[in-house]
Structures are given as C-alpha cells and as structure tokens.
Amino acid sequence: MNDDRTGRIAVIFVSIRNDANPIGYGRAAAAMDALAAQQPGYRGVDSAREAGGDSAREACGMGITISYWADDAAAIAWRDHPEHTAIRDHGRSLWYDSYSVNVSRIERAYDWTRP
Amino acid sequence: MNDDRTGRIAVIFVSIRNDANPIGYGRAAAAMDALAAQQPGYRGVDSAREAGGDSAREACGMGITISYWADDAAAIAWRDHPEHTAIRDHGRSLWYDSYSVNVSRIERAYDWTRP
C-alpha cells in the first residue's frame, strides 16, 4: 500500500473524440501535458485512448486522462489557467463529441509490480 | 454540473499489460465487467487501453479502468468478491507487468455534450 497518495486530487477526464483535426489535437494534447507538468502541485498524469475500430481513424474513440494534484487548490488553479481554458474551448468547438469530468480525492492507494 | 455523482467512489485501476494470453485476458475482462455490473452499488465503468506500438501486439500497453460505486462499502465488497479476487491473482501471475489502484471519492462532477 502506498499511502503517500492519500489526500491527493485525481481529476478524471473521460472523452469521446471525433475525427476532426487529429494532428492539431495531438499537438495541443502534448502542449497541455507539458504545461500541466509545470504547475504548482502537479503530481503526474495517466492517459489512455482506445484505438478506433477503423484503423484510418485510430485517433477516435474513448479516452481517459487522469491528472493528479497535491490538493484541490492546485487542481482548481489548473482548471482556471488561461491557456488551459483556451484549449478547452477549442476542444469543445472542434475535437470532442462529449466529455465528463469527475474531481475526486484519493482515500486509498496500492501498487503492484511483477517481482 | 452533475452533482448526483458527488460522494460516489471511483476506483482507478491503471495497468501495464504484457503480451501473454490476450484471448484469455479479453474473456476474463468481459466476464469481470459483467459480474461487476451485477453487484450492489455498481454505478458504471469507463475503460480505455492504448494500442501497442506494434500492431501485432495491440493488446499491450497502458490501460485505465475506472469503476464507480455508490459508496465505499460497495467498492470494498467488489474488491473482496471471491471471483474478482481469483481473477486478480490470475492477472498478477499472467497478464500484468504492473498496476496501481487509487480509490477516490468524487467531490465535483461535470458533463458536456456537443449541442
């Protein structure tokens, strides 16, 4: 058990992407990851996206990104960061069909690695 | 904002799979999804896995599965379910290289759908 994660904030972002502008999306996603990592209280990110059923549209499908923050103030500061706000507006106008956000607080944590 | 998710438990499971026995893994994952959905307090699941870099090994790579529960008692009951425990042991012996679990409580929730 790894209790030093207890109390951190996990911002769970679940999105459905369309097939618009995959290159622009990829660039923006990488830029946001890099910018997030510079913010106070940043504690990491996990991200995975299903490949689309059609190999020519692999960028589509359901994606999950979870960013981790030292506390709620850090998570809120990132939510309200001007560049993050701007790219979110861009995502709504262009890349996403829908998304949901769950802001949660970690109560227990475990890790396992193959011995 | 969709505050009816507030207070629910989100069990965040982040795993790295190897390429062992992908068919057996797929069957077990589907069986576990179906069994989880029958448990008291189940409130849904979100799941995504990165395609591997090698198209012949698409099953590999990082995956994120989040199961949602009405309360902590429901999440713990699922953790301790005998079939779930057995399949987890199987996953450690066979399919996973590593994983981490964060059990978190939802404090805020938002949704957006393209108008």
Short mmCIF file of C-alpha atoms in Angstrom, two decimals:
data_model
loop_
_atom_site.label_atom_id
_atom_site.label_comp_id
_atom_site.label_asym_id
_atom_site.label_seq_id
_atom_site.Cartn_x
_atom_site.Cartn_y
_atom_site.Cartn_z
CA MET A 1 0.00 0.00 0.00
CA ASN A 2 1.26 3.43 -0.96
CA ASP A 3 -0.48 5.82 1.38
CA ASP A 4 1.53 8.86 0.35
CA ARG A 5 -1.02 9.40 -2.43
CA THR A 6 -3.85 9.68 0.08
CA GLY A 7 -5.47 13.11 0.02
CA ARG A 8 -4.33 13.96 -3.49
CA ILE A 9 -6.87 15.10 -6.04
CA ALA A 10 -7.47 12.94 -9.14
CA VAL A 11 -9.19 14.81 -11.97
CA ILE A 12 -10.78 12.12 -14.14
CA PHE A 13 -11.46 13.31 -17.71
CA VAL A 14 -13.36 10.84 -19.92
CA SER A 15 -13.88 12.00 -23.51
CA ILE A 16 -15.27 10.84 -26.83
CA ARG A 17 -13.36 12.33 -29.74
CA ASN A 18 -14.49 12.79 -33.28
CA ASP A 19 -12.08 12.57 -36.23
CA ALA A 20 -11.58 16.31 -36.75
CA ASN A 21 -8.04 17.64 -36.97
CA PRO A 22 -6.08 14.78 -35.33
CA ILE A 23 -2.70 16.44 -35.85
CA GLY A 24 -3.83 19.66 -34.22
CA TYR A 25 -5.30 17.64 -31.38
CA GLY A 26 -2.09 15.71 -30.84
CA ARG A 27 -0.03 18.88 -30.71
CA ALA A 28 -2.42 20.56 -28.30
CA ALA A 29 -2.55 17.50 -26.04
CA ALA A 30 1.25 17.33 -25.86
CA ALA A 31 1.48 21.07 -25.17
CA MET A 32 -1.10 20.80 -22.37
CA ASP A 33 0.71 17.84 -20.79
CA ALA A 34 3.93 19.85 -20.77
CA LEU A 35 2.22 22.95 -19.35
CA ALA A 36 0.38 20.96 -16.66
CA ALA A 37 3.67 19.44 -15.52
CA GLN A 38 4.99 22.93 -14.79
CA GLN A 39 2.12 23.89 -12.49
CA PRO A 40 2.46 24.04 -8.70
CA GLY A 41 1.12 20.91 -7.03
CA TYR A 42 1.26 18.75 -10.18
CA ARG A 43 1.70 15.08 -9.23
CA GLY A 44 1.52 13.33 -12.59
CA VAL A 45 -0.85 12.15 -15.30
CA ASP A 46 -2.15 8.84 -16.65
CA SER A 47 -3.71 8.69 -20.08
CA ALA A 48 -5.09 6.03 -22.44
CA ARG A 49 -7.24 6.16 -25.53
CA GLU A 50 -8.97 3.32 -27.32
CA ALA A 51 -7.99 2.87 -30.92
CA GLY A 52 -10.96 3.45 -33.23
CA GLY A 53 -12.49 0.47 -34.97
CA ASP A 54 -11.31 1.84 -38.33
CA SER A 55 -7.52 1.86 -38.49
CA ALA A 56 -7.58 5.02 -40.61
CA ARG A 57 -9.28 6.80 -37.72
CA GLU A 58 -7.26 5.50 -34.83
CA ALA A 59 -7.35 8.84 -33.10
CA CYS A 60 -11.08 8.46 -32.39
CA GLY A 61 -12.82 6.62 -29.62
CA MET A 62 -12.99 6.87 -25.85
CA GLY A 63 -10.10 8.37 -23.95
CA ILE A 64 -9.36 8.69 -20.27
CA THR A 65 -6.90 11.19 -18.83
CA ILE A 66 -6.35 11.49 -15.09
CA SER A 67 -4.26 14.33 -13.72
CA TYR A 68 -3.12 14.20 -10.11
CA TRP A 69 -2.72 17.23 -7.85
CA ALA A 70 -1.37 17.84 -4.37
CA ASP A 71 -4.61 19.47 -3.26
CA ASP A 72 -7.84 20.97 -4.53
CA ALA A 73 -6.38 24.47 -4.85
CA ALA A 74 -3.78 23.17 -7.31
CA ALA A 75 -6.44 21.35 -9.34
CA ILE A 76 -8.64 24.45 -9.47
CA ALA A 77 -5.70 26.67 -10.46
CA TRP A 78 -5.00 24.34 -13.41
CA ARG A 79 -8.69 24.30 -14.38
CA ASP A 80 -8.63 28.11 -14.43
CA HIS A 81 -5.23 28.51 -16.14
CA PRO A 82 -5.82 30.82 -19.15
CA GLU A 83 -4.07 28.57 -21.70
CA HIS A 84 -5.92 25.53 -20.39
CA THR A 85 -9.24 27.39 -20.58
CA ALA A 86 -8.50 28.44 -24.16
CA ILE A 87 -7.59 24.92 -25.30
CA ARG A 88 -10.70 23.52 -23.59
CA ASP A 89 -12.85 25.95 -25.57
CA HIS A 90 -11.02 24.80 -28.70
CA GLY A 91 -11.68 21.15 -27.81
CA ARG A 92 -15.39 21.80 -27.41
CA SER A 93 -15.59 23.60 -30.75
CA LEU A 94 -13.51 21.05 -32.62
CA TRP A 95 -12.31 17.74 -31.17
CA TYR A 96 -14.80 16.37 -28.67
CA ASP A 97 -18.26 14.95 -29.11
CA SER A 98 -18.73 14.72 -25.36
CA TYR A 99 -16.82 14.50 -22.13
CA SER A 100 -17.29 14.13 -18.42
CA VAL A 101 -15.12 15.28 -15.54
CA ASN A 102 -15.05 13.78 -12.06
CA VAL A 103 -12.91 15.56 -9.50
CA SER A 104 -12.12 13.06 -6.76
CA ARG A 105 -9.98 12.78 -3.63
CA ILE A 106 -7.78 9.71 -3.16
CA GLU A 107 -8.59 7.78 0.01
CA ARG A 108 -6.52 4.60 -0.52
CA ALA A 109 -3.71 3.66 -2.90
CA TYR A 110 -2.00 0.39 -3.82
CA ASP A 111 0.75 -0.58 -6.24
CA TRP A 112 1.95 -3.89 -7.61
CA THR A 113 4.96 -4.65 -9.80
CA ARG A 114 5.91 -8.07 -11.14
CA PRO A 115 8.66 -9.36 -8.85
CA MET B 1 -22.65 20.32 -13.43
CA ASN B 2 -23.96 16.91 -12.48
CA ASP B 3 -23.79 16.78 -8.72
CA ASP B 4 -25.59 13.48 -8.40
CA ARG B 5 -22.23 11.75 -8.80
CA THR B 6 -20.83 13.57 -5.76
CA GLY B 7 -19.91 11.16 -2.98
CA ARG B 8 -19.56 8.15 -5.25
CA ILE B 9 -16.38 6.09 -5.14
CA ALA B 10 -14.20 5.94 -8.26
CA VAL B 11 -11.74 3.02 -8.22
CA ILE B 12 -8.97 3.98 -10.64
CA PHE B 13 -7.03 0.97 -11.96
CA VAL B 14 -4.00 1.80 -14.14
CA SER B 15 -2.18 -1.21 -15.56
CA ILE B 16 0.65 -2.16 -17.88
CA ARG B 17 -0.04 -5.40 -19.69
CA ASN B 18 2.39 -7.78 -21.25
CA ASP B 19 1.55 -9.82 -24.37
CA ALA B 20 0.74 -13.10 -22.59
CA ASN B 21 -2.54 -14.84 -23.43
CA PRO B 22 -4.51 -11.94 -24.95
CA ILE B 23 -7.58 -14.07 -25.72
CA GLY B 24 -7.78 -15.35 -22.15
CA TYR B 25 -7.36 -11.79 -20.91
CA GLY B 26 -10.15 -10.48 -23.12
CA ARG B 27 -12.54 -13.18 -21.95
CA ALA B 28 -11.70 -12.61 -18.30
CA ALA B 29 -12.08 -8.83 -18.65
CA ALA B 30 -15.50 -9.20 -20.26
CA ALA B 31 -16.60 -11.68 -17.59
CA MET B 32 -15.43 -9.34 -14.81
CA ASP B 33 -17.26 -6.37 -16.39
CA ALA B 34 -20.46 -8.42 -16.49
CA LEU B 35 -20.04 -9.64 -12.91
CA ALA B 36 -19.24 -6.15 -11.59
CA ALA B 37 -22.41 -4.80 -13.19
CA GLN B 38 -24.47 -7.25 -11.11
CA GLN B 39 -23.04 -6.09 -7.76
CA PRO B 40 -25.00 -3.91 -5.33
CA GLY B 41 -23.99 -0.26 -5.60
CA TYR B 42 -22.43 -0.57 -9.06
CA ARG B 43 -22.64 2.76 -10.90
CA GLY B 44 -20.77 2.07 -14.13
CA VAL B 45 -17.32 1.68 -15.62
CA ASP B 46 -15.06 3.59 -18.01
CA SER B 47 -12.17 1.82 -19.70
CA ALA B 48 -9.52 2.61 -22.30
CA ARG B 49 -6.29 0.94 -23.34
CA GLU B 50 -3.55 2.30 -25.54
CA ALA B 51 -2.82 0.27 -28.63
CA GLY B 52 0.69 -1.15 -28.53
CA GLY B 53 3.30 0.34 -30.84
CA ASP B 54 3.48 -2.98 -32.68
CA SER B 55 0.21 -3.71 -34.43
CA ALA B 56 0.64 -7.44 -33.83
CA ARG B 57 0.60 -6.75 -30.09
CA GLU B 58 -2.19 -4.27 -29.87
CA ALA B 59 -3.41 -5.77 -26.63
CA CYS B 60 -0.32 -4.49 -24.80
CA GLY B 61 0.34 -1.08 -23.36
CA MET B 62 -1.18 1.11 -20.67
CA GLY B 63 -4.79 0.69 -19.73
CA ILE B 64 -7.08 2.60 -17.40
CA THR B 65 -10.29 1.17 -15.96
CA ILE B 66 -12.42 3.18 -13.55
CA SER B 67 -15.32 1.51 -11.78
CA TYR B 68 -17.85 3.67 -9.96
CA TRP B 69 -19.66 2.67 -6.78
CA ALA B 70 -22.44 4.15 -4.69
CA ASP B 71 -20.30 4.10 -1.56
CA ASP B 72 -17.12 2.68 -0.09
CA ALA B 73 -18.84 -0.43 1.25
CA ALA B 74 -19.89 -1.37 -2.28
CA ALA B 75 -16.35 -0.80 -3.62
CA ILE B 76 -14.85 -2.94 -0.85
CA ALA B 77 -17.40 -5.71 -1.37
CA TRP B 78 -16.38 -5.86 -5.04
CA ARG B 79 -12.69 -5.85 -4.13
CA ASP B 80 -13.33 -8.83 -1.84
CA HIS B 81 -15.67 -10.73 -4.17
CA PRO B 82 -14.23 -14.28 -4.47
CA GLU B 83 -14.34 -14.39 -8.28
CA HIS B 84 -12.77 -10.94 -8.51
CA THR B 85 -10.04 -11.96 -6.09
CA ALA B 86 -9.33 -15.11 -8.11
CA ILE B 87 -9.10 -13.27 -11.41
CA ARG B 88 -6.85 -10.63 -9.85
CA ASP B 89 -4.47 -13.37 -8.72
CA HIS B 90 -4.55 -14.73 -12.26
CA GLY B 91 -3.77 -11.27 -13.66
CA ARG B 92 -0.75 -10.93 -11.41
CA SER B 93 0.57 -14.34 -12.40
CA LEU B 94 -0.05 -13.87 -16.12
CA TRP B 95 -1.21 -10.63 -17.73
CA TYR B 96 0.13 -7.63 -15.86
CA ASP B 97 3.61 -6.26 -15.56
CA SER B 98 2.48 -3.67 -13.03
CA TYR B 99 -0.58 -1.82 -11.85
CA SER B 100 -1.67 0.84 -9.42
CA VAL B 101 -5.02 1.39 -7.74
CA ASN B 102 -6.34 4.69 -6.42
CA VAL B 103 -9.62 4.56 -4.53
CA SER B 104 -11.09 8.05 -4.63
CA ARG B 105 -14.29 9.86 -3.66
CA ILE B 106 -15.96 12.16 -6.19
CA GLU B 107 -16.29 15.74 -4.96
CA ARG B 108 -17.39 17.52 -8.16
CA ALA B 109 -18.72 16.32 -11.50
CA TYR B 110 -19.32 18.00 -14.88
CA ASP B 111 -20.59 16.81 -18.24
CA TRP B 112 -20.53 18.32 -21.69
CA THR B 113 -22.17 17.06 -24.89
CA ARG B 114 -21.90 18.72 -28.28
CA PRO B 115 -25.12 20.72 -28.74
#
